[in-house]
PDB file of C-alpha atoms in Angstrom:
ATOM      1  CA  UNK A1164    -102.977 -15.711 -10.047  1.00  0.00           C
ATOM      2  CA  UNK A1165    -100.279 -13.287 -11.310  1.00  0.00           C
ATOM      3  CA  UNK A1166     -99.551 -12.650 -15.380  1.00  0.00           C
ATOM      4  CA  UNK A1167     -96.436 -11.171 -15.934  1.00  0.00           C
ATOM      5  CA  UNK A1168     -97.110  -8.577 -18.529  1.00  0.00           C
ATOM      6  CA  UNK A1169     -93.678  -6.325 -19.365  1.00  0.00           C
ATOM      7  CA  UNK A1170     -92.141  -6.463 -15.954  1.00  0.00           C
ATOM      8  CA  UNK A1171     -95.967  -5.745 -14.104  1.00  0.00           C
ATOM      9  CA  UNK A1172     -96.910  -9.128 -12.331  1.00  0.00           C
ATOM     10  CA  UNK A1173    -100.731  -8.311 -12.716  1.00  0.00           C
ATOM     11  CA  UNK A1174    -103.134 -10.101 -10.892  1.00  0.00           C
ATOM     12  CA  UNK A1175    -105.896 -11.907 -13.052  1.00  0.00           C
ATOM     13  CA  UNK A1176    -108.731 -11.491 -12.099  1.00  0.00           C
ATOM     14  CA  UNK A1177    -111.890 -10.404 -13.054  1.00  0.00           C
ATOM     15  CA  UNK A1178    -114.042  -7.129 -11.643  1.00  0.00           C
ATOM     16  CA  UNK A1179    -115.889  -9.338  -9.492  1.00  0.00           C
ATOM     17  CA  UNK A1180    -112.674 -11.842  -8.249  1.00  0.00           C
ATOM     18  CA  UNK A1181    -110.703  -8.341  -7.785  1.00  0.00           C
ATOM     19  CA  UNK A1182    -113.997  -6.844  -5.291  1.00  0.00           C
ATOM     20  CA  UNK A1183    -114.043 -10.389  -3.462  1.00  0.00           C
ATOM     21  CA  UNK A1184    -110.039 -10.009  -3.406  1.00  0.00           C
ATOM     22  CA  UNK A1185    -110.953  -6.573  -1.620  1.00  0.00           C
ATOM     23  CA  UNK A1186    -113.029  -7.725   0.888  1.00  0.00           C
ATOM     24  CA  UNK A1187    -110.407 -10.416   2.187  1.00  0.00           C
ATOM     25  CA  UNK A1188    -108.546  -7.598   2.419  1.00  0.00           C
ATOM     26  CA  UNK A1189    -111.013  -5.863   4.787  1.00  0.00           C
ATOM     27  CA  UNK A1190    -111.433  -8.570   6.798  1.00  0.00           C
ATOM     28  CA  UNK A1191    -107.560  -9.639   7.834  1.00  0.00           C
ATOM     29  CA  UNK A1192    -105.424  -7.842  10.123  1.00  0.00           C
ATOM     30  CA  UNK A1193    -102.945  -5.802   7.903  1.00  0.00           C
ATOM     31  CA  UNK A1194    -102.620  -2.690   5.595  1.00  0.00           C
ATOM     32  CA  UNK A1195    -102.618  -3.922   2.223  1.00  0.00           C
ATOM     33  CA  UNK A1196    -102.232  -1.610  -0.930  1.00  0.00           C
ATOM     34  CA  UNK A1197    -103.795  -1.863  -4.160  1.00  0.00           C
ATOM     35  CA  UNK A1198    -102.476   0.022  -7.126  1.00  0.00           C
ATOM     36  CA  UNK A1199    -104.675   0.244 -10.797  1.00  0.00           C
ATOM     37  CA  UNK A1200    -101.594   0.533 -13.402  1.00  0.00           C
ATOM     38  CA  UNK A1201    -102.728   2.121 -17.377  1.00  0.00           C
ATOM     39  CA  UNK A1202    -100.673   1.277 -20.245  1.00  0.00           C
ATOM     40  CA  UNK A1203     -99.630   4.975 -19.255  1.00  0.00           C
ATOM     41  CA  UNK A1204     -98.021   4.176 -15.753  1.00  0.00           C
ATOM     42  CA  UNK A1205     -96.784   0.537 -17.080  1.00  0.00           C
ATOM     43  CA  UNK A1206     -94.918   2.348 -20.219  1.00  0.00           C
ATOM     44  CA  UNK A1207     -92.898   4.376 -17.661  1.00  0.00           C
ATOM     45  CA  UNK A1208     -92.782   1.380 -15.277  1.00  0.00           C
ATOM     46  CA  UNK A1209     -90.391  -0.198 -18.223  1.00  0.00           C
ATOM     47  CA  UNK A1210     -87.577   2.473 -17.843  1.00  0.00           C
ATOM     48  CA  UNK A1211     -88.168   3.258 -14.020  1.00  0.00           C
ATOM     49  CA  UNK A1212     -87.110  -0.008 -11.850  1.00  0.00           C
ATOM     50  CA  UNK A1213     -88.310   2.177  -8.406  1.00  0.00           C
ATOM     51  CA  UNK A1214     -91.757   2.613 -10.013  1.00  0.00           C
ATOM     52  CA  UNK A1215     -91.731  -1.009 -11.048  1.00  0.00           C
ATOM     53  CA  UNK A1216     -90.939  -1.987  -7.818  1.00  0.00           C
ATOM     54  CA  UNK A1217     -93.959  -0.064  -5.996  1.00  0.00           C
ATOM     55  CA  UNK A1218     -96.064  -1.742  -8.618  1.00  0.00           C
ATOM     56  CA  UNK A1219     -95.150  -5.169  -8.121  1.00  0.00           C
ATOM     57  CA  UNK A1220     -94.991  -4.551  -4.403  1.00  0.00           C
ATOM     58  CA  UNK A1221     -98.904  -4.175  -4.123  1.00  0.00           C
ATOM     59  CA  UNK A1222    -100.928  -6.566  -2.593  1.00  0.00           C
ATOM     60  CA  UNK A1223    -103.317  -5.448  -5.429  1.00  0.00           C
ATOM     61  CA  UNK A1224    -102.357  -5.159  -9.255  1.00  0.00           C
ATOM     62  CA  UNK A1225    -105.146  -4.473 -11.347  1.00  0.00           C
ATOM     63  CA  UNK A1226    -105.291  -3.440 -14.904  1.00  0.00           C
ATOM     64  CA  UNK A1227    -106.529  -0.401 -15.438  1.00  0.00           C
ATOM     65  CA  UNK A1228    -107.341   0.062 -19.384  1.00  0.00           C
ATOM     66  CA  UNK A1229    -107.079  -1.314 -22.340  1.00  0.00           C
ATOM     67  CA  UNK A1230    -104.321  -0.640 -23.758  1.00  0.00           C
ATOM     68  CA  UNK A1231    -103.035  -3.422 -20.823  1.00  0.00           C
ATOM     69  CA  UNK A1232    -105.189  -6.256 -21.976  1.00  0.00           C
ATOM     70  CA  UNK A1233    -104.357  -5.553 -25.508  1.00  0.00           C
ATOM     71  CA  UNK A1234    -100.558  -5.487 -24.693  1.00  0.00           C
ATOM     72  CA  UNK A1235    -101.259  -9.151 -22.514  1.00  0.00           C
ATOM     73  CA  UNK A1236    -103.161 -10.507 -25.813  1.00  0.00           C
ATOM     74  CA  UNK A1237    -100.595  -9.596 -28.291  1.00  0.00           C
ATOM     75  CA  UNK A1238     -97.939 -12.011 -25.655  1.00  0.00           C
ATOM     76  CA  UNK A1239    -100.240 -14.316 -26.062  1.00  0.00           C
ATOM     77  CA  UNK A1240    -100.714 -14.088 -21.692  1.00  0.00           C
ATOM     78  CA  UNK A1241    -104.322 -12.624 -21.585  1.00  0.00           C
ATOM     79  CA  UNK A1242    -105.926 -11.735 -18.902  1.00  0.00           C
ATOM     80  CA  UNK A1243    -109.190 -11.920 -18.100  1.00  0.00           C
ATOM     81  CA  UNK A1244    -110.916  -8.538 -18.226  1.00  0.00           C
ATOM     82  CA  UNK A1245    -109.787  -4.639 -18.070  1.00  0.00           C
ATOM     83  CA  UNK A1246    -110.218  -3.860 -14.224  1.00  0.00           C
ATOM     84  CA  UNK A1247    -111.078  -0.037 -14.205  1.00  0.00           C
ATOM     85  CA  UNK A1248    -110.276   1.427 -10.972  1.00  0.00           C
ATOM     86  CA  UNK A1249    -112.744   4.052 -10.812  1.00  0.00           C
ATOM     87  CA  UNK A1250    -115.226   1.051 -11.267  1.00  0.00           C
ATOM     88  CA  UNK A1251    -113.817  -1.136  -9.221  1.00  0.00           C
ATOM     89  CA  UNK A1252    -113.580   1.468  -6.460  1.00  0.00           C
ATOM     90  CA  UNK A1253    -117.039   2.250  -6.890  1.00  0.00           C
ATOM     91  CA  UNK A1254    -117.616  -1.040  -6.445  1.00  0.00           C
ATOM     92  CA  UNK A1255    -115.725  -1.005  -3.020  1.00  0.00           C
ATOM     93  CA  UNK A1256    -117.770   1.683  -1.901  1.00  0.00           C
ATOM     94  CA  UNK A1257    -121.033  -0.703  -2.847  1.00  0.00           C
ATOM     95  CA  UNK A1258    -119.300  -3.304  -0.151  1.00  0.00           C
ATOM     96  CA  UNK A1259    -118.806  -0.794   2.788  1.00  0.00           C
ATOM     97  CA  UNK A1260    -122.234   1.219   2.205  1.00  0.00           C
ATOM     98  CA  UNK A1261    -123.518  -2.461   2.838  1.00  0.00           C
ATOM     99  CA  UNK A1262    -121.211  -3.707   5.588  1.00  0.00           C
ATOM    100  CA  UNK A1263    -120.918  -0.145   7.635  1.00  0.00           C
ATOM    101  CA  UNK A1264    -117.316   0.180   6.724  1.00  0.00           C
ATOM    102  CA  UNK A1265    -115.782   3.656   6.405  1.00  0.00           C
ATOM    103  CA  UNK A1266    -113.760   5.290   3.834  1.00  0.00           C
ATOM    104  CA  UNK A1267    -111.395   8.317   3.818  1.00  0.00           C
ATOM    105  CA  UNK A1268    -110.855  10.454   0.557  1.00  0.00           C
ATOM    106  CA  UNK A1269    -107.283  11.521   0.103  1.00  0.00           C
ATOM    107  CA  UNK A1270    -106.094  13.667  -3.002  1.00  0.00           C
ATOM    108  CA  UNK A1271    -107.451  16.280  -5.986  1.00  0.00           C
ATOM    109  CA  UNK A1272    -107.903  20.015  -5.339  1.00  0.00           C
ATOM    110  CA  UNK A1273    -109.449  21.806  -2.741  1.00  0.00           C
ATOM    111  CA  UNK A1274    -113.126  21.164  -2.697  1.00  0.00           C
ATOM    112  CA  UNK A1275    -113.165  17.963  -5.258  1.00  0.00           C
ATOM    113  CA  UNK A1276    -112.967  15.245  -2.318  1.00  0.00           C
ATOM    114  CA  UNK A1277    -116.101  17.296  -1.069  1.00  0.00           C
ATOM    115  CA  UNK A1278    -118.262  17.137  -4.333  1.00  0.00           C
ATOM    116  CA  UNK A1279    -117.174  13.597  -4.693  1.00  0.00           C
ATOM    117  CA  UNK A1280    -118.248  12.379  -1.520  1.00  0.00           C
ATOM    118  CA  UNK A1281    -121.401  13.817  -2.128  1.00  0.00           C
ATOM    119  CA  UNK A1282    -122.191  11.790  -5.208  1.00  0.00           C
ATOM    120  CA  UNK A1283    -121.222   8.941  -3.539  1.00  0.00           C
ATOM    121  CA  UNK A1284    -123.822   9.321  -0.843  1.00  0.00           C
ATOM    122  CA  UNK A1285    -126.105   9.781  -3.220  1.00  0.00           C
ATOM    123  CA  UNK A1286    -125.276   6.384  -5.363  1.00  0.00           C
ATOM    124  CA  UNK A1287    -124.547   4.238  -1.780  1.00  0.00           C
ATOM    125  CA  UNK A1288    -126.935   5.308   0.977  1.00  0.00           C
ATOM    126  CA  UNK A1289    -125.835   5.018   4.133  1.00  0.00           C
ATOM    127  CA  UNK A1290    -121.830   5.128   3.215  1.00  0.00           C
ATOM    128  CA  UNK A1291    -119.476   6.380   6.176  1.00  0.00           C
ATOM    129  CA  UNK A1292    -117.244   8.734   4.858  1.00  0.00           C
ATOM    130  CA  UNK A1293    -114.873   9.227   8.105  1.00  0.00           C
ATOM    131  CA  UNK A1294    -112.518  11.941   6.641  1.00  0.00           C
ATOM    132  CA  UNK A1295    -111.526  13.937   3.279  1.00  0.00           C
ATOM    133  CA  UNK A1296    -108.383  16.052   2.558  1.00  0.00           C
ATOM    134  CA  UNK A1297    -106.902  17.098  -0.631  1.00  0.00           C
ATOM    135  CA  UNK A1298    -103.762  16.393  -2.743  1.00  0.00           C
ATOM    136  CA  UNK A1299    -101.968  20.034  -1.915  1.00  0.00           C
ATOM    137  CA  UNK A1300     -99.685  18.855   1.226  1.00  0.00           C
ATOM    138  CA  UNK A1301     -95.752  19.354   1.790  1.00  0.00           C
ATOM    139  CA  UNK A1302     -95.878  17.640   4.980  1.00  0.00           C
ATOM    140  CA  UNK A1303     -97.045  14.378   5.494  1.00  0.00           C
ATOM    141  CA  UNK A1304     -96.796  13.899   8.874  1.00  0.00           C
ATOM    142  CA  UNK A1305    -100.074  15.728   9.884  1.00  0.00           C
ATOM    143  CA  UNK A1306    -101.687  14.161   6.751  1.00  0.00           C
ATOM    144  CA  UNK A1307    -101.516  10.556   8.214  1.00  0.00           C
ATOM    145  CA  UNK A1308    -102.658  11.884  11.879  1.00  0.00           C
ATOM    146  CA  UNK A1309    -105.618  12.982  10.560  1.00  0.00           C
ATOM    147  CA  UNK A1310    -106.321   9.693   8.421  1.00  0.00           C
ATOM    148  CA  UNK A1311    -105.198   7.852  11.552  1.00  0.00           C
ATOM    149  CA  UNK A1312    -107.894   9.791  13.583  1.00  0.00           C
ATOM    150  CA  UNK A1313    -110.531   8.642  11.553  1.00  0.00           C
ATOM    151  CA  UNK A1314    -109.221   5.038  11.465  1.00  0.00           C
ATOM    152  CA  UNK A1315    -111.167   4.514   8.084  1.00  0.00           C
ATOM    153  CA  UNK A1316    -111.399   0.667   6.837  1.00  0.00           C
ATOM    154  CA  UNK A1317    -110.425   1.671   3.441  1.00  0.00           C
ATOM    155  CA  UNK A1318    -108.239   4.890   2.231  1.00  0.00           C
ATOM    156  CA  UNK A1319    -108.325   6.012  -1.764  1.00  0.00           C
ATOM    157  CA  UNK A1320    -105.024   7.253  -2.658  1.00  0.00           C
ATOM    158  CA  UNK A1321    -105.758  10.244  -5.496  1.00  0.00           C
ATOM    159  CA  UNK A1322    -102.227  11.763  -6.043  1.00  0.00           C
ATOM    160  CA  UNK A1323    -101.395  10.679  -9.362  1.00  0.00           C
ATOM    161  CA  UNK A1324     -98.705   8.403 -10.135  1.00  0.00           C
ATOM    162  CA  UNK A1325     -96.143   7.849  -9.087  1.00  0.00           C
ATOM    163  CA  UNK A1326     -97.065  10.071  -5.808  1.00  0.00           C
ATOM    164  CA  UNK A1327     -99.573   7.987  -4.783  1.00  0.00           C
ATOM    165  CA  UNK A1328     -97.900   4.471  -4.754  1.00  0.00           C
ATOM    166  CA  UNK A1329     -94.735   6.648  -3.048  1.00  0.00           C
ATOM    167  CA  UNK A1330     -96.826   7.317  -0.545  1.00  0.00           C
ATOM    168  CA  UNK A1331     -98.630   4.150   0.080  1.00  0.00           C
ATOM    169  CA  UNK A1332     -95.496   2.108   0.492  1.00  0.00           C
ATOM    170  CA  UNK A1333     -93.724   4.565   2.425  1.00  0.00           C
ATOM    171  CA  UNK A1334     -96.524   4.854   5.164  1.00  0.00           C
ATOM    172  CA  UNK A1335     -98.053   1.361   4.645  1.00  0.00           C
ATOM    173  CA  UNK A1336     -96.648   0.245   8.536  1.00  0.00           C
ATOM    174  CA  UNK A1337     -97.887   3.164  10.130  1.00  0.00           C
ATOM    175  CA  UNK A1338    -101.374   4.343   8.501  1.00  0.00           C
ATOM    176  CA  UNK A1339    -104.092   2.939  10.537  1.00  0.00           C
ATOM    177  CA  UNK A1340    -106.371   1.599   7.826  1.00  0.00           C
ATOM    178  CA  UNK A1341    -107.367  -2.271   5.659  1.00  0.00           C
ATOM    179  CA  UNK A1342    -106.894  -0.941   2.233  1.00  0.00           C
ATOM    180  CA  UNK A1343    -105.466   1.913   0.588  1.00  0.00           C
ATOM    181  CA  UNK A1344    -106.337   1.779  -3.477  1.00  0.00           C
ATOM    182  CA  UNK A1345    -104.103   4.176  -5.974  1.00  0.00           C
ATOM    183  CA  UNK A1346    -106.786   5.835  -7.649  1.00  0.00           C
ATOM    184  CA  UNK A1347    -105.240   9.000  -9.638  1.00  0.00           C
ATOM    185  CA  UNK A1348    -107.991  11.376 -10.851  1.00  0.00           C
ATOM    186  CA  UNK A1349    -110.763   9.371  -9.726  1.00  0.00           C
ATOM    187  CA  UNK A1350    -112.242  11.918  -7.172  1.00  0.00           C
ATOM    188  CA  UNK A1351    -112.863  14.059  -9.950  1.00  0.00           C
ATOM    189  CA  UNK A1352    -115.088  11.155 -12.684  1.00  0.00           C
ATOM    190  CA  UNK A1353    -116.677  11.035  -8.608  1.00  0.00           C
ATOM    191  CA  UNK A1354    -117.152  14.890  -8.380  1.00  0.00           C
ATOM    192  CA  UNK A1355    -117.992  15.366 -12.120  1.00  0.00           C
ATOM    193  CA  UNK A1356    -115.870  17.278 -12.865  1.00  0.00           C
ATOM    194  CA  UNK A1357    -114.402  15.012 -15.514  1.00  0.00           C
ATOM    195  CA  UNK A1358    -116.780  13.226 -17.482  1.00  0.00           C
ATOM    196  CA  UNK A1359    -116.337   9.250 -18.448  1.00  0.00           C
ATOM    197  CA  UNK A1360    -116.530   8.630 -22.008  1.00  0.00           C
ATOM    198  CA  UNK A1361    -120.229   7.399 -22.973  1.00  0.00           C
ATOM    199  CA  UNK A1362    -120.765   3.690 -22.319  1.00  0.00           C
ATOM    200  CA  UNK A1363    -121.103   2.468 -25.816  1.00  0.00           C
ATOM    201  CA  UNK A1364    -117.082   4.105 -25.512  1.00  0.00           C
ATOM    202  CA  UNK A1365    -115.898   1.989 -22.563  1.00  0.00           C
ATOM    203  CA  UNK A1366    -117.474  -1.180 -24.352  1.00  0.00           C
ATOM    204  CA  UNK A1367    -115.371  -0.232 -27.215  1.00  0.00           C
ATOM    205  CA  UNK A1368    -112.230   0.534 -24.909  1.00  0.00           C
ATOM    206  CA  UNK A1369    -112.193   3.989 -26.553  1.00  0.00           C
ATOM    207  CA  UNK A1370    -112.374   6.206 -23.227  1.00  0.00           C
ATOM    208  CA  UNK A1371    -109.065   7.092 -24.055  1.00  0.00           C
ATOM    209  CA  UNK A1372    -110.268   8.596 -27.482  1.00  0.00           C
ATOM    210  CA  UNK A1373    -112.763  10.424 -25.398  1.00  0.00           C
ATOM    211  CA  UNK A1374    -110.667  11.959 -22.947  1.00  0.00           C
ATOM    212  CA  UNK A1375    -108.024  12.916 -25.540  1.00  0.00           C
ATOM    213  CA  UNK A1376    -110.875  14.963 -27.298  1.00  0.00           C
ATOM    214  CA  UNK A1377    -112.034  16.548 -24.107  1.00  0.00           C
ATOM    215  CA  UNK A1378    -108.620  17.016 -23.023  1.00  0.00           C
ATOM    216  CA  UNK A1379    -105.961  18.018 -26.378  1.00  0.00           C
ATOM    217  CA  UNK A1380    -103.119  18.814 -23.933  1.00  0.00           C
ATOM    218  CA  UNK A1381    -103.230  14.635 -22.484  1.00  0.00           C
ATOM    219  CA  UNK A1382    -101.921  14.199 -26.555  1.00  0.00           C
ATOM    220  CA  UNK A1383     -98.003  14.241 -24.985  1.00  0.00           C
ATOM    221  CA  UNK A1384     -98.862  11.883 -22.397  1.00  0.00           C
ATOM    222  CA  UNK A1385    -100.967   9.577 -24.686  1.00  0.00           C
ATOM    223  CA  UNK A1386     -97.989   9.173 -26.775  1.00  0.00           C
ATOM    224  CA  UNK A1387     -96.740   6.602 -24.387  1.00  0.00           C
ATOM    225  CA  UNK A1388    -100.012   3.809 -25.295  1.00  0.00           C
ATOM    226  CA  UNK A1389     -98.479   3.858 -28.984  1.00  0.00           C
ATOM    227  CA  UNK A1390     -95.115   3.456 -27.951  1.00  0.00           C
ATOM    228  CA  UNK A1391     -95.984   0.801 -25.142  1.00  0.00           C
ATOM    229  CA  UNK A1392     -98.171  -1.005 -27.798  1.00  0.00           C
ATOM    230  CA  UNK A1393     -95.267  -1.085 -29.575  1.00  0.00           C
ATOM    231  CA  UNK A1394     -92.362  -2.317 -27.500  1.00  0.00           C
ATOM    232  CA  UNK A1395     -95.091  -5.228 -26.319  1.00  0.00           C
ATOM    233  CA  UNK A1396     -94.645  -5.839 -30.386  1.00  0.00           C
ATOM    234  CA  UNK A1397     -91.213  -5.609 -30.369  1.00  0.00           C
ATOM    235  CA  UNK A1398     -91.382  -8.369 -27.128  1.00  0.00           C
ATOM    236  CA  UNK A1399     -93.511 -10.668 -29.437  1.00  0.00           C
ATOM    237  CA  UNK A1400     -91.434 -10.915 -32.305  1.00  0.00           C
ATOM    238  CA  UNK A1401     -88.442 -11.747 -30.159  1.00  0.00           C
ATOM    239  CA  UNK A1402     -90.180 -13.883 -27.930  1.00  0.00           C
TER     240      UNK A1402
END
C-alpha cells in the first residue's frame, strides 16, 4: 500500500513486509528498482519534478529515516516504521546468502566495494558476490557489460542521489539483473569506514545527530530536515 507523503508515494510497509516485497522481486521475471528516499532526498524531491519522478517510478519506495515518518505523522498519514536501507539491504544479503543468490556492488571509491564485501562475507557465510566496481566512471557503457557479465540476482546502486536513481531508470531495460536498490553511502557503514550511530541512537532516531558530529561539514546539507519538517508544517495547517 502506497502513502502519499509530500509528492513521494511511499510504500508502507514494515522492514520485514519491505524484505518479503524483495524477494517477490527476486523471484519474477523483470528488473525492478528500489530506491530508500531521507527527508534529505524528499526535501529536494519537492522543488525537482525529474527527481520526483525517478522516486515515484520505483517499484520500491522505502523510507529511509526519520525525519520521513515524523513528516507522515505530523499529516496525520503514518506509516508504519522507518525502513533504513543499509538495514534493509543487509537484510537482502541475509536472503541470498541463504537462497545462493548473487549480488554485485556498484559505487564508493576505489577499494570501499572491496572492504565491504569482505564484511559481508564475514556476517553471511556463503554469500556470492559475482562482481564489484566503484562509483568513479564517465562511461557507462562498459560499466553495465561488466554487471551484465556477472548476471548478479540483485545489484546495489551506491552513487548518491540523484546519480543513482538516474542511472537505474535509465538502464533498467537493459541491465541483466532482479533488483537494483539505491543505496548512497552504504558500501562505506559496510566497509567501516563510516560508523552508524550507537544503537541506543537509531532507537532514538538520532543517527542524524551522530553523523552531524562525526561529520561538521554534512551541517549545509542537514539544513534541508529543518526546512522539510517545516514545509510538512506548513502542509498541515493548510490541510
Amino acid at each position: 500500500m502506497k502513502t502519499n507523503i509530500m509528492g513521494i508515494e511511499f510504500d508502507n510497509v514494515s522492514m520485514q513486509e519491505a524484505v518479503e516485497g524483495a524477494k517477490s522481486i527476486l523471484a519474477g521475471n523483470k528488473t525492478c528498482y528500489a530506491v530508500t528516499p531521507n527527508a534529505e532526498i524528499a526535501y529536494e524531491a519537492l522543488y525537482d519534478e525529474a527527481l520526483r519522478s525517478l522516486l515515484n517510478g520505483a517499484d520500491m519506495v522505502l523510507p529511509d529515516g526519520a525525519g520521513v515518518v515524523l513528516a507522515s505523522k505530523i499529516l496525520k498519514t503514518p506509516l508504519k516504521q522507518k525502513v533504513a536501507g543499509v538495514d534493509f539491504a543487509d537484510q537482502v544479503l541475509g536472503v541470498l546468502a541463504e537462497t545462493g543468490k548473487s549480488v554485485y556492488l556498484l559505487g564508493s571509491k576505489p577499494g570501499i566495494a572491496e572492504m565491504a564485501a569482505e564484511k559481508m562475507i564475514e556476517k553471511h557465510p556463503g554469500l556470492n558476490i559475482c562482481g564489484m566496481a566503484d562509483g568513479y566512471f564517465k562511461d557507462e557503457g562498459p560499466v553495465i557489460e561488466k554487471i551484465n557479465a556477472c548476471a548478479p540476482d540483485v545489484l546495489f546502486v551506491c552513487l548518491g542521489a540523484p546519480k543513482q536513481e538516474i542511472f537505474m531508470k535509465a538502464h533498467q531495460q537493459v541491465l541483466n539483473t532482479k533488483l537494483m536498490i539505491g543505496l548512497g553511502g552504504s558500501l562505506d557503514a559496510f566497509a567501516g569506514t563510516v560508523k552508524r550511530a550507537p544503537k541506543w541512537m537509531i532507537r532514538m532516531n538520532l543517527e542524524w545527530l551522530y553523523r552531524l558530529i562525526k561529520e561538521p561539514k554534512r551541517f549545509k546539507r542537514m539544513l534541508r530536515l529543518p526546512k522539510y519538517l517545516w514545509a510538512v508544517v506548513i502542509k498541515r495547517i493548510r490541510g
